[in-house]
């Protein structure tokens, strides 16, 4: 429900590619921090466990919360070589989950970044794949690539599209040369993800991105965008729907007035402290599903006690309708 009120549109494609009765390792690009995980969790149709960077597992209450959301900490080289051994029990947990036909989500790029490109993949996910098949060779492990696409990841009322790739049997990568198998697996998954999301090469990235924006590129349609880049921007034919900017600006202003306290907390206290822009959407969403309902409830209680219950209900339906109009317009 929170995602429905936060995003203008959420398009989900090829969800039928996801097996319902086999263990799955979802492998996705990573742009938008926690929102990436939430979108997969709410659209894939599988109850999943998520490998999450260990640096966010800080305070005991945070650890308890993240664990309750099926999140497992994974350490990266940047967290220190000495910490990498802490991944051993986590990877073993993943192996046991997959043996039991569960689903695990991992972002193999190893970090998030708003750039519209698929970065080189780390080999941590390959260890999970080969360790699982080595320990439980009869496991029908399936690899499903995921492409997450955003119009403007840091904007309120953004739209997104999620593309699920065809399930690939992990057993096809079992050979006598494990090192070569790791290389092949990484290359294939990188290629698969690159087809499901916009992939702009690092060389000339800014020029390519600016050209696509000038062409009014529809970044929710990665197949068309990637074809446009490949064809040197000829015959792209993008047809993005234009928004009613004046009406949206007015609706947003009225909504801010009605949600002035949570908006002020967001603008004055929370947003200025966000260092990585990839977290802007995540923290805005967190405010939207916590402080905003609390504020609306407080106003309803105040109106009901001081004026009338009918007026309180009228305010509730008004602010909910206004929120939807602002986001969906």
mmCIF file of C-alpha atoms in Angstrom:
data_model
loop_
_atom_site.group_PDB
_atom_site.id
_atom_site.type_symbol
_atom_site.label_atom_id
_atom_site.label_comp_id
_atom_site.label_asym_id
_atom_site.label_seq_id
_atom_site.Cartn_x
_atom_site.Cartn_y
_atom_site.Cartn_z
ATOM 1 C CA UNK A 1 0.000 0.000 0.000
ATOM 2 C CA UNK A 2 2.874 2.347 0.795
ATOM 3 C CA UNK A 3 4.455 1.731 -2.623
ATOM 4 C CA UNK A 4 1.066 2.362 -4.281
ATOM 5 C CA UNK A 5 0.884 5.806 -2.672
ATOM 6 C CA UNK A 6 4.572 6.524 -3.337
ATOM 7 C CA UNK A 7 4.943 5.595 -7.017
ATOM 8 C CA UNK A 8 2.990 7.045 -9.914
ATOM 9 C CA UNK A 9 3.179 3.778 -11.811
ATOM 10 C CA UNK A 10 4.710 0.364 -11.090
ATOM 11 C CA UNK A 11 4.982 -1.821 -14.190
ATOM 12 C CA UNK A 12 5.856 -5.498 -13.723
ATOM 13 C CA UNK A 13 6.854 -7.663 -16.695
ATOM 14 C CA UNK A 14 7.412 -11.398 -17.183
ATOM 15 C CA UNK A 15 6.615 -12.369 -13.605
ATOM 16 C CA UNK A 16 5.412 -15.635 -15.130
ATOM 17 C CA UNK A 17 9.106 -16.484 -15.649
ATOM 18 C CA UNK A 18 9.478 -17.093 -11.925
ATOM 19 C CA UNK A 19 9.127 -20.749 -10.852
ATOM 20 C CA UNK A 20 6.814 -21.271 -7.904
ATOM 21 C CA UNK A 21 8.142 -24.605 -6.670
ATOM 22 C CA UNK A 22 11.913 -24.401 -7.106
ATOM 23 C CA UNK A 23 14.720 -22.630 -5.232
ATOM 24 C CA UNK A 24 15.540 -19.280 -6.802
ATOM 25 C CA UNK A 25 18.442 -16.877 -6.649
ATOM 26 C CA UNK A 26 17.208 -13.477 -7.818
ATOM 27 C CA UNK A 27 20.069 -11.381 -9.268
ATOM 28 C CA UNK A 28 19.222 -7.715 -9.722
ATOM 29 C CA UNK A 29 20.822 -4.417 -10.604
ATOM 30 C CA UNK A 30 20.920 -2.007 -7.678
ATOM 31 C CA UNK A 31 20.133 1.705 -7.919
ATOM 32 C CA UNK A 32 17.650 2.761 -5.287
ATOM 33 C CA UNK A 33 18.756 1.363 -1.883
ATOM 34 C CA UNK A 34 16.025 -0.376 0.150
ATOM 35 C CA UNK A 35 13.298 0.426 -2.385
ATOM 36 C CA UNK A 36 14.901 -2.048 -4.812
ATOM 37 C CA UNK A 37 14.429 -4.840 -2.293
ATOM 38 C CA UNK A 38 10.856 -3.789 -1.490
ATOM 39 C CA UNK A 39 9.878 -3.758 -5.161
ATOM 40 C CA UNK A 40 11.172 -7.287 -5.693
ATOM 41 C CA UNK A 41 9.574 -8.474 -2.448
ATOM 42 C CA UNK A 42 6.141 -7.155 -3.428
ATOM 43 C CA UNK A 43 6.103 -8.141 -7.116
ATOM 44 C CA UNK A 44 7.949 -11.451 -7.464
ATOM 45 C CA UNK A 45 5.318 -13.619 -5.816
ATOM 46 C CA UNK A 46 8.004 -15.368 -3.752
ATOM 47 C CA UNK A 47 8.727 -14.922 -0.054
ATOM 48 C CA UNK A 48 12.402 -13.991 -0.261
ATOM 49 C CA UNK A 49 15.479 -13.538 1.904
ATOM 50 C CA UNK A 50 17.730 -10.589 1.085
ATOM 51 C CA UNK A 51 21.500 -10.274 1.296
ATOM 52 C CA UNK A 52 22.149 -6.756 2.567
ATOM 53 C CA UNK A 53 25.388 -4.867 3.063
ATOM 54 C CA UNK A 54 26.640 -5.429 6.587
ATOM 55 C CA UNK A 55 27.362 -1.744 7.243
ATOM 56 C CA UNK A 56 23.668 -1.058 7.896
ATOM 57 C CA UNK A 57 23.572 -3.706 10.646
ATOM 58 C CA UNK A 58 24.768 -1.332 13.347
ATOM 59 C CA UNK A 59 22.628 -0.941 16.451
ATOM 60 C CA UNK A 60 20.886 -3.902 18.116
ATOM 61 C CA UNK A 61 17.392 -2.547 17.385
ATOM 62 C CA UNK A 62 18.300 -2.069 13.702
ATOM 63 C CA UNK A 63 19.733 -5.576 13.519
ATOM 64 C CA UNK A 64 16.553 -7.012 15.040
ATOM 65 C CA UNK A 65 14.372 -5.053 12.610
ATOM 66 C CA UNK A 66 16.354 -6.048 9.521
ATOM 67 C CA UNK A 67 16.489 -9.691 10.592
ATOM 68 C CA UNK A 68 12.697 -9.655 11.008
ATOM 69 C CA UNK A 69 12.474 -8.508 7.373
ATOM 70 C CA UNK A 70 14.455 -11.576 6.247
ATOM 71 C CA UNK A 71 17.612 -9.531 5.647
ATOM 72 C CA UNK A 72 21.017 -11.165 6.048
ATOM 73 C CA UNK A 73 24.265 -9.166 6.404
ATOM 74 C CA UNK A 74 26.985 -9.665 3.818
ATOM 75 C CA UNK A 75 30.458 -8.175 4.085
ATOM 76 C CA UNK A 76 32.363 -6.646 1.173
ATOM 77 C CA UNK A 77 36.076 -6.014 0.641
ATOM 78 C CA UNK A 78 35.534 -2.357 1.517
ATOM 79 C CA UNK A 79 34.333 -3.495 4.953
ATOM 80 C CA UNK A 80 37.806 -4.918 5.600
ATOM 81 C CA UNK A 81 39.493 -8.174 4.638
ATOM 82 C CA UNK A 82 39.235 -9.445 8.210
ATOM 83 C CA UNK A 83 35.436 -9.247 8.051
ATOM 84 C CA UNK A 84 35.064 -11.392 4.938
ATOM 85 C CA UNK A 85 35.187 -14.591 6.980
ATOM 86 C CA UNK A 86 31.932 -13.441 8.618
ATOM 87 C CA UNK A 87 30.258 -14.229 5.293
ATOM 88 C CA UNK A 88 30.857 -17.956 5.720
ATOM 89 C CA UNK A 89 27.857 -18.632 8.019
ATOM 90 C CA UNK A 90 25.683 -16.314 5.898
ATOM 91 C CA UNK A 91 26.523 -18.170 2.691
ATOM 92 C CA UNK A 92 25.915 -21.457 4.474
ATOM 93 C CA UNK A 93 22.507 -20.140 5.538
ATOM 94 C CA UNK A 94 21.747 -19.294 1.901
ATOM 95 C CA UNK A 95 22.719 -22.806 0.865
ATOM 96 C CA UNK A 96 20.312 -24.296 3.401
ATOM 97 C CA UNK A 97 17.530 -21.943 2.320
ATOM 98 C CA UNK A 98 17.977 -22.878 -1.328
ATOM 99 C CA UNK A 99 18.062 -26.557 -0.474
ATOM 100 C CA UNK A 100 14.618 -26.032 1.078
ATOM 101 C CA UNK A 101 13.233 -24.417 -2.120
ATOM 102 C CA UNK A 102 13.350 -20.886 -0.721
ATOM 103 C CA UNK A 103 14.160 -17.711 -2.674
ATOM 104 C CA UNK A 104 17.181 -15.488 -2.015
ATOM 105 C CA UNK A 105 17.730 -12.017 -3.471
ATOM 106 C CA UNK A 106 21.213 -10.651 -4.027
ATOM 107 C CA UNK A 107 22.439 -7.486 -5.734
ATOM 108 C CA UNK A 108 25.652 -8.785 -7.335
ATOM 109 C CA UNK A 109 27.006 -5.320 -8.188
ATOM 110 C CA UNK A 110 27.861 -5.122 -4.493
ATOM 111 C CA UNK A 111 26.625 -1.561 -3.962
ATOM 112 C CA UNK A 112 23.971 0.841 -5.169
ATOM 113 C CA UNK A 113 24.446 3.634 -7.691
ATOM 114 C CA UNK A 114 21.954 5.812 -9.549
ATOM 115 C CA UNK A 115 23.891 5.623 -12.812
ATOM 116 C CA UNK A 116 21.970 3.926 -15.590
ATOM 117 C CA UNK A 117 24.532 1.216 -16.138
ATOM 118 C CA UNK A 118 25.141 -2.339 -14.954
ATOM 119 C CA UNK A 119 28.431 -2.318 -13.096
ATOM 120 C CA UNK A 120 30.869 -5.274 -12.898
ATOM 121 C CA UNK A 121 29.504 -8.084 -10.730
ATOM 122 C CA UNK A 122 31.217 -9.393 -7.637
ATOM 123 C CA UNK A 123 31.700 -13.141 -7.388
ATOM 124 C CA UNK A 124 29.977 -13.614 -4.029
ATOM 125 C CA UNK A 125 26.786 -14.859 -5.664
ATOM 126 C CA UNK A 126 28.746 -17.454 -7.654
ATOM 127 C CA UNK A 127 30.037 -18.913 -4.409
ATOM 128 C CA UNK A 128 26.456 -19.377 -3.195
ATOM 129 C CA UNK A 129 25.546 -21.073 -6.476
ATOM 130 C CA UNK A 130 28.454 -23.517 -6.586
ATOM 131 C CA UNK A 131 28.535 -24.215 -2.841
ATOM 132 C CA UNK A 132 24.832 -25.082 -2.943
ATOM 133 C CA UNK A 133 25.188 -27.448 -5.891
ATOM 134 C CA UNK A 134 28.348 -28.985 -4.465
ATOM 135 C CA UNK A 135 26.709 -29.726 -1.131
ATOM 136 C CA UNK A 136 23.274 -30.589 -2.535
ATOM 137 C CA UNK A 137 23.805 -31.656 -6.171
ATOM 138 C CA UNK A 138 20.142 -32.599 -6.684
ATOM 139 C CA UNK A 139 18.974 -29.054 -5.930
ATOM 140 C CA UNK A 140 17.112 -27.587 -8.937
ATOM 141 C CA UNK A 141 18.520 -24.095 -8.335
ATOM 142 C CA UNK A 142 17.144 -21.471 -10.730
ATOM 143 C CA UNK A 143 18.795 -18.129 -11.505
ATOM 144 C CA UNK A 144 16.439 -15.263 -12.330
ATOM 145 C CA UNK A 145 17.892 -11.944 -13.463
ATOM 146 C CA UNK A 146 15.988 -8.772 -12.558
ATOM 147 C CA UNK A 147 16.084 -5.337 -14.155
ATOM 148 C CA UNK A 148 14.894 -2.386 -12.063
ATOM 149 C CA UNK A 149 14.195 0.819 -13.980
ATOM 150 C CA UNK A 150 13.248 4.272 -12.688
ATOM 151 C CA UNK A 151 12.177 7.462 -14.418
ATOM 152 C CA UNK A 152 13.802 9.599 -11.744
ATOM 153 C CA UNK A 153 14.809 7.599 -8.673
ATOM 154 C CA UNK A 154 15.104 10.566 -6.296
ATOM 155 C CA UNK A 155 11.806 12.216 -7.276
ATOM 156 C CA UNK A 156 8.502 12.003 -5.413
ATOM 157 C CA UNK A 157 5.839 10.445 -7.608
ATOM 158 C CA UNK A 158 8.408 8.538 -9.635
ATOM 159 C CA UNK A 159 7.495 5.571 -11.865
ATOM 160 C CA UNK A 160 9.334 2.279 -12.127
ATOM 161 C CA UNK A 161 9.345 -0.901 -14.173
ATOM 162 C CA UNK A 162 10.554 -4.333 -13.081
ATOM 163 C CA UNK A 163 11.569 -6.910 -15.684
ATOM 164 C CA UNK A 164 12.088 -10.544 -14.690
ATOM 165 C CA UNK A 165 14.316 -12.624 -16.956
ATOM 166 C CA UNK A 166 13.909 -16.278 -17.886
ATOM 167 C CA UNK A 167 14.863 -18.772 -15.198
ATOM 168 C CA UNK A 168 18.243 -20.401 -15.895
ATOM 169 C CA UNK A 169 19.222 -23.741 -14.385
ATOM 170 C CA UNK A 170 22.387 -23.264 -12.344
ATOM 171 C CA UNK A 171 23.459 -26.811 -13.135
ATOM 172 C CA UNK A 172 24.456 -25.819 -16.676
ATOM 173 C CA UNK A 173 27.487 -24.054 -15.195
ATOM 174 C CA UNK A 174 28.857 -27.112 -13.433
ATOM 175 C CA UNK A 175 32.135 -28.105 -15.088
ATOM 176 C CA UNK A 176 35.470 -29.495 -13.984
ATOM 177 C CA UNK A 177 37.001 -26.011 -14.156
ATOM 178 C CA UNK A 178 35.227 -24.043 -11.424
ATOM 179 C CA UNK A 179 37.243 -20.863 -12.044
ATOM 180 C CA UNK A 180 36.139 -20.738 -15.663
ATOM 181 C CA UNK A 181 32.576 -21.550 -14.628
ATOM 182 C CA UNK A 182 32.623 -18.548 -12.274
ATOM 183 C CA UNK A 183 33.776 -16.296 -15.115
ATOM 184 C CA UNK A 184 31.121 -17.652 -17.487
ATOM 185 C CA UNK A 185 28.357 -17.288 -14.905
ATOM 186 C CA UNK A 186 29.301 -13.691 -14.098
ATOM 187 C CA UNK A 187 29.406 -12.755 -17.784
ATOM 188 C CA UNK A 188 26.059 -14.379 -18.564
ATOM 189 C CA UNK A 189 24.251 -12.781 -15.622
ATOM 190 C CA UNK A 190 25.768 -9.378 -16.433
ATOM 191 C CA UNK A 191 24.510 -9.708 -20.010
ATOM 192 C CA UNK A 192 21.049 -10.792 -18.831
ATOM 193 C CA UNK A 193 20.659 -7.896 -16.390
ATOM 194 C CA UNK A 194 21.957 -5.460 -19.043
ATOM 195 C CA UNK A 195 19.059 -6.461 -21.303
ATOM 196 C CA UNK A 196 16.496 -5.843 -18.557
ATOM 197 C CA UNK A 197 17.597 -2.331 -17.621
ATOM 198 C CA UNK A 198 19.206 0.622 -19.380
ATOM 199 C CA UNK A 199 22.909 -0.076 -19.778
ATOM 200 C CA UNK A 200 25.115 2.872 -20.748
ATOM 201 C CA UNK A 201 28.812 2.132 -21.097
ATOM 202 C CA UNK A 202 31.169 4.050 -18.805
ATOM 203 C CA UNK A 203 33.022 5.640 -21.708
ATOM 204 C CA UNK A 204 31.051 8.698 -22.789
ATOM 205 C CA UNK A 205 28.388 8.045 -20.141
ATOM 206 C CA UNK A 206 27.341 11.669 -19.576
ATOM 207 C CA UNK A 207 27.128 12.464 -23.291
ATOM 208 C CA UNK A 208 25.022 9.376 -23.946
ATOM 209 C CA UNK A 209 22.724 10.100 -21.003
ATOM 210 C CA UNK A 210 22.232 13.737 -22.048
ATOM 211 C CA UNK A 211 21.441 12.678 -25.609
ATOM 212 C CA UNK A 212 18.841 10.205 -24.367
ATOM 213 C CA UNK A 213 17.234 12.870 -22.183
ATOM 214 C CA UNK A 214 17.129 15.262 -25.137
ATOM 215 C CA UNK A 215 15.326 12.548 -27.118
ATOM 216 C CA UNK A 216 12.804 12.233 -24.269
ATOM 217 C CA UNK A 217 13.874 8.627 -23.684
ATOM 218 C CA UNK A 218 11.469 6.354 -21.844
ATOM 219 C CA UNK A 219 13.757 4.808 -19.242
ATOM 220 C CA UNK A 220 10.955 2.447 -18.201
ATOM 221 C CA UNK A 221 11.459 0.686 -21.541
ATOM 222 C CA UNK A 222 15.066 -0.565 -21.404
ATOM 223 C CA UNK A 223 14.781 -2.616 -24.586
ATOM 224 C CA UNK A 224 13.948 0.487 -26.615
ATOM 225 C CA UNK A 225 16.583 2.632 -24.876
ATOM 226 C CA UNK A 226 19.342 0.062 -25.356
ATOM 227 C CA UNK A 227 18.349 -0.373 -29.009
ATOM 228 C CA UNK A 228 18.488 3.415 -29.429
ATOM 229 C CA UNK A 229 22.029 3.516 -28.038
ATOM 230 C CA UNK A 230 23.094 0.580 -30.206
ATOM 231 C CA UNK A 231 21.679 2.287 -33.329
ATOM 232 C CA UNK A 232 23.641 5.464 -32.556
ATOM 233 C CA UNK A 233 20.416 7.319 -31.596
ATOM 234 C CA UNK A 234 18.775 6.819 -34.997
ATOM 235 C CA UNK A 235 15.048 6.028 -35.291
ATOM 236 C CA UNK A 236 14.502 5.859 -31.531
ATOM 237 C CA UNK A 237 10.878 6.971 -31.647
ATOM 238 C CA UNK A 238 10.317 7.601 -27.945
ATOM 239 C CA UNK A 239 6.777 8.618 -27.040
ATOM 240 C CA UNK A 240 6.716 9.498 -23.335
ATOM 241 C CA UNK A 241 3.478 10.845 -21.916
ATOM 242 C CA UNK A 242 3.771 14.432 -20.767
ATOM 243 C CA UNK A 243 2.524 15.259 -17.294
ATOM 244 C CA UNK A 244 0.201 18.110 -16.393
ATOM 245 C CA UNK A 245 2.931 20.036 -14.563
ATOM 246 C CA UNK A 246 0.813 23.061 -13.527
ATOM 247 C CA UNK A 247 -1.930 20.922 -12.003
ATOM 248 C CA UNK A 248 0.609 18.662 -10.320
ATOM 249 C CA UNK A 249 2.437 21.638 -8.800
ATOM 250 C CA UNK A 250 -0.823 22.965 -7.371
ATOM 251 C CA UNK A 251 -1.841 19.582 -5.963
ATOM 252 C CA UNK A 252 1.598 19.123 -4.423
ATOM 253 C CA UNK A 253 1.366 22.539 -2.744
ATOM 254 C CA UNK A 254 -2.041 21.721 -1.223
ATOM 255 C CA UNK A 255 -0.764 18.333 -0.071
ATOM 256 C CA UNK A 256 2.254 19.922 1.624
ATOM 257 C CA UNK A 257 -0.029 22.311 3.514
ATOM 258 C CA UNK A 258 -2.078 19.375 4.782
ATOM 259 C CA UNK A 259 1.025 17.385 5.734
ATOM 260 C CA UNK A 260 3.087 20.338 6.938
ATOM 261 C CA UNK A 261 4.580 18.708 10.052
ATOM 262 C CA UNK A 262 5.929 15.477 8.455
ATOM 263 C CA UNK A 263 7.002 17.535 5.420
ATOM 264 C CA UNK A 264 8.939 19.951 7.647
ATOM 265 C CA UNK A 265 10.591 17.056 9.501
ATOM 266 C CA UNK A 266 11.619 15.539 6.169
ATOM 267 C CA UNK A 267 12.924 18.781 4.638
ATOM 268 C CA UNK A 268 14.606 20.277 7.701
ATOM 269 C CA UNK A 269 15.784 17.311 9.756
ATOM 270 C CA UNK A 270 16.078 14.188 7.612
ATOM 271 C CA UNK A 271 16.895 15.112 4.017
ATOM 272 C CA UNK A 272 19.856 17.418 4.872
ATOM 273 C CA UNK A 273 21.559 14.508 6.687
ATOM 274 C CA UNK A 274 21.375 12.113 3.737
ATOM 275 C CA UNK A 275 24.876 11.762 2.310
ATOM 276 C CA UNK A 276 24.265 9.242 -0.474
ATOM 277 C CA UNK A 277 21.553 10.353 -2.915
ATOM 278 C CA UNK A 278 20.618 6.694 -3.459
ATOM 279 C CA UNK A 279 19.003 6.830 0.000
ATOM 280 C CA UNK A 280 16.754 9.820 -0.748
ATOM 281 C CA UNK A 281 13.886 7.693 -2.050
ATOM 282 C CA UNK A 282 14.231 5.154 0.759
ATOM 283 C CA UNK A 283 14.102 7.727 3.558
ATOM 284 C CA UNK A 284 11.290 9.684 1.877
ATOM 285 C CA UNK A 285 9.327 6.452 1.615
ATOM 286 C CA UNK A 286 10.037 5.697 5.281
ATOM 287 C CA UNK A 287 8.632 9.104 6.255
ATOM 288 C CA UNK A 288 5.629 8.458 4.034
ATOM 289 C CA UNK A 289 4.672 5.176 5.724
ATOM 290 C CA UNK A 290 5.422 6.256 9.296
ATOM 291 C CA UNK A 291 5.219 9.985 10.084
ATOM 292 C CA UNK A 292 2.498 10.773 7.536
ATOM 293 C CA UNK A 293 -0.034 8.209 8.898
ATOM 294 C CA UNK A 294 0.792 9.325 12.446
ATOM 295 C CA UNK A 295 0.127 12.958 11.514
ATOM 296 C CA UNK A 296 -3.120 12.129 9.707
ATOM 297 C CA UNK A 297 -4.290 10.088 12.702
ATOM 298 C CA UNK A 298 -3.470 12.974 15.063
ATOM 299 C CA UNK A 299 -5.465 15.439 12.936
ATOM 300 C CA UNK A 300 -8.405 13.015 12.734
ATOM 301 C CA UNK A 301 -8.455 12.566 16.505
ATOM 302 C CA UNK A 302 -8.256 16.322 17.020
ATOM 303 C CA UNK A 303 -11.115 17.017 14.599
ATOM 304 C CA UNK A 304 -13.252 14.218 16.023
ATOM 305 C CA UNK A 305 -12.838 15.414 19.611
ATOM 306 C CA UNK A 306 -13.145 19.159 18.971
ATOM 307 C CA UNK A 307 -15.541 19.340 16.003
ATOM 308 C CA UNK A 308 -17.221 16.144 14.789
ATOM 309 C CA UNK A 309 -16.489 12.604 13.736
ATOM 310 C CA UNK A 310 -18.046 13.295 10.327
ATOM 311 C CA UNK A 311 -15.600 16.134 9.645
ATOM 312 C CA UNK A 312 -12.694 13.933 10.726
ATOM 313 C CA UNK A 313 -13.745 11.273 8.197
ATOM 314 C CA UNK A 314 -14.164 13.916 5.509
ATOM 315 C CA UNK A 315 -10.594 15.075 6.158
ATOM 316 C CA UNK A 316 -9.309 11.487 5.979
ATOM 317 C CA UNK A 317 -10.869 10.836 2.577
ATOM 318 C CA UNK A 318 -9.794 14.272 1.357
ATOM 319 C CA UNK A 319 -6.130 13.868 2.245
ATOM 320 C CA UNK A 320 -5.974 10.293 0.903
ATOM 321 C CA UNK A 321 -7.590 11.371 -2.353
ATOM 322 C CA UNK A 322 -5.301 14.384 -2.589
ATOM 323 C CA UNK A 323 -2.255 12.160 -2.054
ATOM 324 C CA UNK A 324 -3.308 9.849 -4.839
ATOM 325 C CA UNK A 325 -4.078 12.701 -7.243
ATOM 326 C CA UNK A 326 -0.708 14.309 -6.538
ATOM 327 C CA UNK A 327 1.228 11.112 -7.150
ATOM 328 C CA UNK A 328 -0.768 9.679 -10.044
ATOM 329 C CA UNK A 329 -1.211 12.910 -12.066
#
